[in-house]
Coordinates of C-alpha atoms and ligand atoms in Angstrom, one line a residue:
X1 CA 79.4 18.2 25.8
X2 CA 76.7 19.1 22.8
X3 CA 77.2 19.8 19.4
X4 CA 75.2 22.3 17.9
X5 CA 75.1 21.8 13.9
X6 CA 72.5 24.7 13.5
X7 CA 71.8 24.5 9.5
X8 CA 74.0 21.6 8.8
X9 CA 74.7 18.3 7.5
X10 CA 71.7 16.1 5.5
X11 CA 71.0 12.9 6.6
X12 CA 73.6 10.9 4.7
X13 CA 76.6 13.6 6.1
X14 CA 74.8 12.6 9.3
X15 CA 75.7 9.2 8.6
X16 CA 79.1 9.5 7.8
X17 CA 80.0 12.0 10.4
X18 CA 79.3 8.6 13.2
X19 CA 81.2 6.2 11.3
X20 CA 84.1 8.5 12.0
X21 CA 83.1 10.4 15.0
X22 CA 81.5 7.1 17.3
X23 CA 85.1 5.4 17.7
X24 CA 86.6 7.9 19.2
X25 CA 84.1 8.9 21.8
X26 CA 83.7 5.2 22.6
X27 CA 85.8 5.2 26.1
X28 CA 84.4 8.6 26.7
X29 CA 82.8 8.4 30.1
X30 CA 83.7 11.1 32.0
X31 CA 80.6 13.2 30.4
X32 CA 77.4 12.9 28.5
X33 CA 77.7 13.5 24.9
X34 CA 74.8 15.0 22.7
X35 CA 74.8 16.0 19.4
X36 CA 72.0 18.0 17.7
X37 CA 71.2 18.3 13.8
X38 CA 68.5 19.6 11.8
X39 CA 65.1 18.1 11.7
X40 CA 65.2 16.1 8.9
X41 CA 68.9 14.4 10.4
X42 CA 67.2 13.0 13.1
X43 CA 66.4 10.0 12.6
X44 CA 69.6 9.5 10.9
X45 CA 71.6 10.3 13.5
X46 CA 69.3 8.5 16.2
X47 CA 70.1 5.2 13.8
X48 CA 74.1 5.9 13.6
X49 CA 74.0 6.7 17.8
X50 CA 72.7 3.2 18.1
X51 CA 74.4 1.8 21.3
X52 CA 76.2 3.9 21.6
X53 CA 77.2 6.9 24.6
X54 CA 75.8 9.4 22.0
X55 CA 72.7 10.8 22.7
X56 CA 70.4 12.9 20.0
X57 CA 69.0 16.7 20.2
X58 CA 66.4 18.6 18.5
X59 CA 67.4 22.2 17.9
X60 CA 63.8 23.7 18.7
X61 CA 60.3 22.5 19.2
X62 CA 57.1 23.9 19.2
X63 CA 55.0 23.9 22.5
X64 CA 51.3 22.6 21.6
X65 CA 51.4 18.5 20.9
X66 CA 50.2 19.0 17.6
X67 CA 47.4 20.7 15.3
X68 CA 47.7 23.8 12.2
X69 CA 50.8 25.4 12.9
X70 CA 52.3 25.0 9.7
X71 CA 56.1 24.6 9.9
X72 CA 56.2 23.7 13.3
X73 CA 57.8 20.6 15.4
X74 CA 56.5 19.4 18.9
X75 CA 58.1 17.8 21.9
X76 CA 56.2 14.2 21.5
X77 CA 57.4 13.8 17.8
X78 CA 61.3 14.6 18.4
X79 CA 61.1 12.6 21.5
X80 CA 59.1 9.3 19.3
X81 CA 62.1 10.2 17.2
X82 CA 64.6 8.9 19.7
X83 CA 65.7 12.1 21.0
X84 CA 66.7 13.0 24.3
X85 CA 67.0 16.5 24.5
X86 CA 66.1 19.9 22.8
X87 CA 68.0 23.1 22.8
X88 CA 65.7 26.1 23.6
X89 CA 66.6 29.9 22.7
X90 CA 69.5 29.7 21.3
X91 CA 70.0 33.1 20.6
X92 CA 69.9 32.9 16.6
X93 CA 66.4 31.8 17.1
X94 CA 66.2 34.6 19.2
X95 CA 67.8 37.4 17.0
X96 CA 66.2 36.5 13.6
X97 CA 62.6 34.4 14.5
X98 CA 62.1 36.5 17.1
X99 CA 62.0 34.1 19.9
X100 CA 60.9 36.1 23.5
X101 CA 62.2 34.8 27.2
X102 CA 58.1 33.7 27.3
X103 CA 58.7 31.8 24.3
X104 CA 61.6 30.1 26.2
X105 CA 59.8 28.8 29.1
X106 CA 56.9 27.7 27.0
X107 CA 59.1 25.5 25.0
X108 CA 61.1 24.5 28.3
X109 CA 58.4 23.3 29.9
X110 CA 56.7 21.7 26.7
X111 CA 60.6 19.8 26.2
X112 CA 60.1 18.6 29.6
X113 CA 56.0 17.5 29.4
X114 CA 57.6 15.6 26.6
X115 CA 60.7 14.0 28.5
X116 CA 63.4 15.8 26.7
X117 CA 66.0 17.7 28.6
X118 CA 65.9 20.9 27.4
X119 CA 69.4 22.9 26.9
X120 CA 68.2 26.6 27.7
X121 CA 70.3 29.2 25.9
X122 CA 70.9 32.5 27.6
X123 CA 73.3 35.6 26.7
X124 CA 74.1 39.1 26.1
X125 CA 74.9 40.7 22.9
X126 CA 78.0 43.1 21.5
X127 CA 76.3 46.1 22.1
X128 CA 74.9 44.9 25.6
X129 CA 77.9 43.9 26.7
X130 CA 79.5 47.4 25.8
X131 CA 77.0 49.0 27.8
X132 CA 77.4 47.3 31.1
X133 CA 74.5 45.4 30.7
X134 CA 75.3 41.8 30.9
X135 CA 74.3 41.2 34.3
X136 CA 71.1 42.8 33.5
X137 CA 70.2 40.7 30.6
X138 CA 70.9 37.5 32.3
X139 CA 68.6 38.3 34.9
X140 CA 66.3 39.1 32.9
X141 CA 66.2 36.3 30.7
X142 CA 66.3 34.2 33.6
X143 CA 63.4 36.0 35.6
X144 CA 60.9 36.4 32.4
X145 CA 62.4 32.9 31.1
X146 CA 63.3 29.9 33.7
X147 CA 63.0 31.3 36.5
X148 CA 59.3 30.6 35.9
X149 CA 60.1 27.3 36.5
X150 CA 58.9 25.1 39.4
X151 CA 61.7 24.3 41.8
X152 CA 60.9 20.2 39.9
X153 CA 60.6 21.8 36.6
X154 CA 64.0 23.3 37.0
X155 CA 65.9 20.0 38.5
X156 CA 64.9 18.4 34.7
X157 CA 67.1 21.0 33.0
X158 CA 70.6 22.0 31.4
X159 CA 71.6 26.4 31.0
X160 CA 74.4 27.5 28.3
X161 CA 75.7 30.2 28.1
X162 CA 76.2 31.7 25.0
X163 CA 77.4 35.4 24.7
X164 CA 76.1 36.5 21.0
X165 CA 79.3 38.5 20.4
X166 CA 81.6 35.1 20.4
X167 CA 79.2 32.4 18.6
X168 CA 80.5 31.9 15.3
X169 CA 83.1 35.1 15.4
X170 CA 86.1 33.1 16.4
X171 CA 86.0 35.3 19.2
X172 CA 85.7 33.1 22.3
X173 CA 85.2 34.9 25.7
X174 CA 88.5 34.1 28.2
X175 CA 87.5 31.8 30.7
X176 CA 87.6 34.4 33.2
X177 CA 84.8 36.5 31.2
X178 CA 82.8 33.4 30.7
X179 CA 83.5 32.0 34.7
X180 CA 81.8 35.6 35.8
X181 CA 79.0 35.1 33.7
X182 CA 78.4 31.7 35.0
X183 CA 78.9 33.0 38.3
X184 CA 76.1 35.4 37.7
X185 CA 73.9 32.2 36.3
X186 CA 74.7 30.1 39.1
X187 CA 73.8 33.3 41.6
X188 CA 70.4 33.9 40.1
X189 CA 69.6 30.2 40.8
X190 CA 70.4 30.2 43.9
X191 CA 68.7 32.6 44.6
X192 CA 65.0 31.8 43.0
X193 CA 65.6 27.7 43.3
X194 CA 68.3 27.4 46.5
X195 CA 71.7 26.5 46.9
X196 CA 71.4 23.1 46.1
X197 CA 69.7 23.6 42.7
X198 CA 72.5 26.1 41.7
X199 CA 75.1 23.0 43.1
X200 CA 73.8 20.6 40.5
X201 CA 72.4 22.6 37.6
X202 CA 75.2 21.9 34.6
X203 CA 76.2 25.3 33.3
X204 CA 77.6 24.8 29.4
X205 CA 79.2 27.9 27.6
X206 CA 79.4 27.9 24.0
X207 CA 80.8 30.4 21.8
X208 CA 83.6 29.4 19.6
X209 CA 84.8 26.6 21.4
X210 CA 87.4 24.9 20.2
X211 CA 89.9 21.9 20.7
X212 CA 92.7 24.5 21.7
X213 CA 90.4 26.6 24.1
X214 CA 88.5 24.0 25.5
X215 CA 90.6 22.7 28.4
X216 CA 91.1 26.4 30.1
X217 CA 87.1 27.1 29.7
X218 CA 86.4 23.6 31.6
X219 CA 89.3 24.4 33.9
X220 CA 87.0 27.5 35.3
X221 CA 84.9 26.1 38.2
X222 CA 81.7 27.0 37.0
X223 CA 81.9 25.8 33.5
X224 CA 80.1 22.1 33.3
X225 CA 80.7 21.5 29.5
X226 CA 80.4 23.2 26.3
X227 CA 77.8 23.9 23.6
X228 CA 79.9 23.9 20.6
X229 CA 79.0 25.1 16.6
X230 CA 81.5 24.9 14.4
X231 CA 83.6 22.7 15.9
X232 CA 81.1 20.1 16.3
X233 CA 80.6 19.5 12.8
X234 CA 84.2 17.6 12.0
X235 CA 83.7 13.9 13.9
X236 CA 88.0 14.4 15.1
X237 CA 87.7 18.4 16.4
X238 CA 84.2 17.4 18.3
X239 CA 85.9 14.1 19.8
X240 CA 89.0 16.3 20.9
X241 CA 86.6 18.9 22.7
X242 CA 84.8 15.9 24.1
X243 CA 88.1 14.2 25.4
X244 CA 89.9 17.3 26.1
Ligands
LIG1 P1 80.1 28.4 17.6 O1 78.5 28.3 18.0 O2 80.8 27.3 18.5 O3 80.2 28.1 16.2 O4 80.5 29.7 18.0 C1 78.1 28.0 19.3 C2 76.6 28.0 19.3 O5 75.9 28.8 18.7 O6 76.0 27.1 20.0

């Protein structure tokens, strides 16, 4: 279960969001539990996780180690941070900085150089969808994006599913829409990576989850957990998705 708090939350709402949020994921062992804030957050929220069964993402990084790329964050640095994993084209970075499926299996593979697990976004837009594309688009982000992946490269990592039209719309898809999707995920790697691969890969979908919708998405037999937004950003709606 990962929050996603895009652009939110400084350092000291970071803080205060674990004092409230840490108790009542405390007997929470049934799934791993990541929660990713903005750069500067980090190390805030790697000090509140403390010993705790919270674990800390980046929400990008940038694939060389270091050197003049002004702006820019690498794998090594949010790892020496105390993170443990990365989301990777999430589909605002791909709709408005332009992020390509190449750009996605640079950074995959430069969050797993690093030891992060990366959390690799995929997903069809509105318009996409209406056109009887979706299939098509998640094969195609997979082939030009993970699929480029070695078979080891692969076993290190975590695929959500995020179709654009429900992130942030209030709009989730019904667990049936989202279970074909992740059907179609699941099929693809198979497919390049074997039947085993597609047995243990965790599938997350994301896209307006919420407390109420929650159970009936994780219900679906392809759907491993949730990449949440919103939700994720008040400590007692996250903790009810997380102990739903
Ligand atoms: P949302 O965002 O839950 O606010 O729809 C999901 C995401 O973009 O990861």
């Amino acid at each position: 279960m990962a929050g996603n708090w895009k652009m939110y939350k400084s350092a000291a709402e970071t803080t205060q969001f674990f004092e409230k949020f840490a108790p009542l994921v405390r007997a929470s062992s049934h799934c791993e539990i990541v929660i990713c804030p903005v750069y500067v957050s980090l190390p805030a929220a790697v000090a509140a996780a403390e010993g705790s069964n919270v674990q800390i993402g980046a929400q990008d990084l940038y694939w060389e180690k270091e050197g003049a790329y002004t702006g820019e964050v690498s794998g090594p640095m949010i790892k020496a941070v105390g993170c443990s994993h990365v989301i990777i084209g999430h589909s605002e970075r791909r709709q408005y900085f332009g992020e390509t499926n190449d750009w996605v299996l640079k950074k995959t593979r430069a969050a797993l150089e690093s030891g992060l697990t990366p959390i690799v976004c995929v997903g069809e837009t509105l318009s996409e969808r209406e056109a009887g594309r979706t299939d098509a688009v998640l094969t195609e982000q997979f082939q030009q994006g993970i699929g480029g992946l070695s078979p080891e490269e692969f076993a290190g990592i975590v695929i959500a599913y995020e179709p654009v039209w429900a992130i942030g719309t209030g709009r989730t898809a019904t667990p049936e829409i989202a279970e074909d999707a992740h059907r179609v995920i699941r099929g693809l790697v198979k497919v390049r990576f074997g039947t085993e691969a597609a047995d243990a890969v965790r599938v997350l979908y994301g896209g307006s989850v919420k407390p109420d919708n929650v159970k009936n998405l994780m219900a679906q037999p392809d759907i491993d957990g949730a990449l949440v937004g919103g939700a994720s950003l008040k400590p007692d709606s996250f903790a009810a998705i997380v102990n739903f």
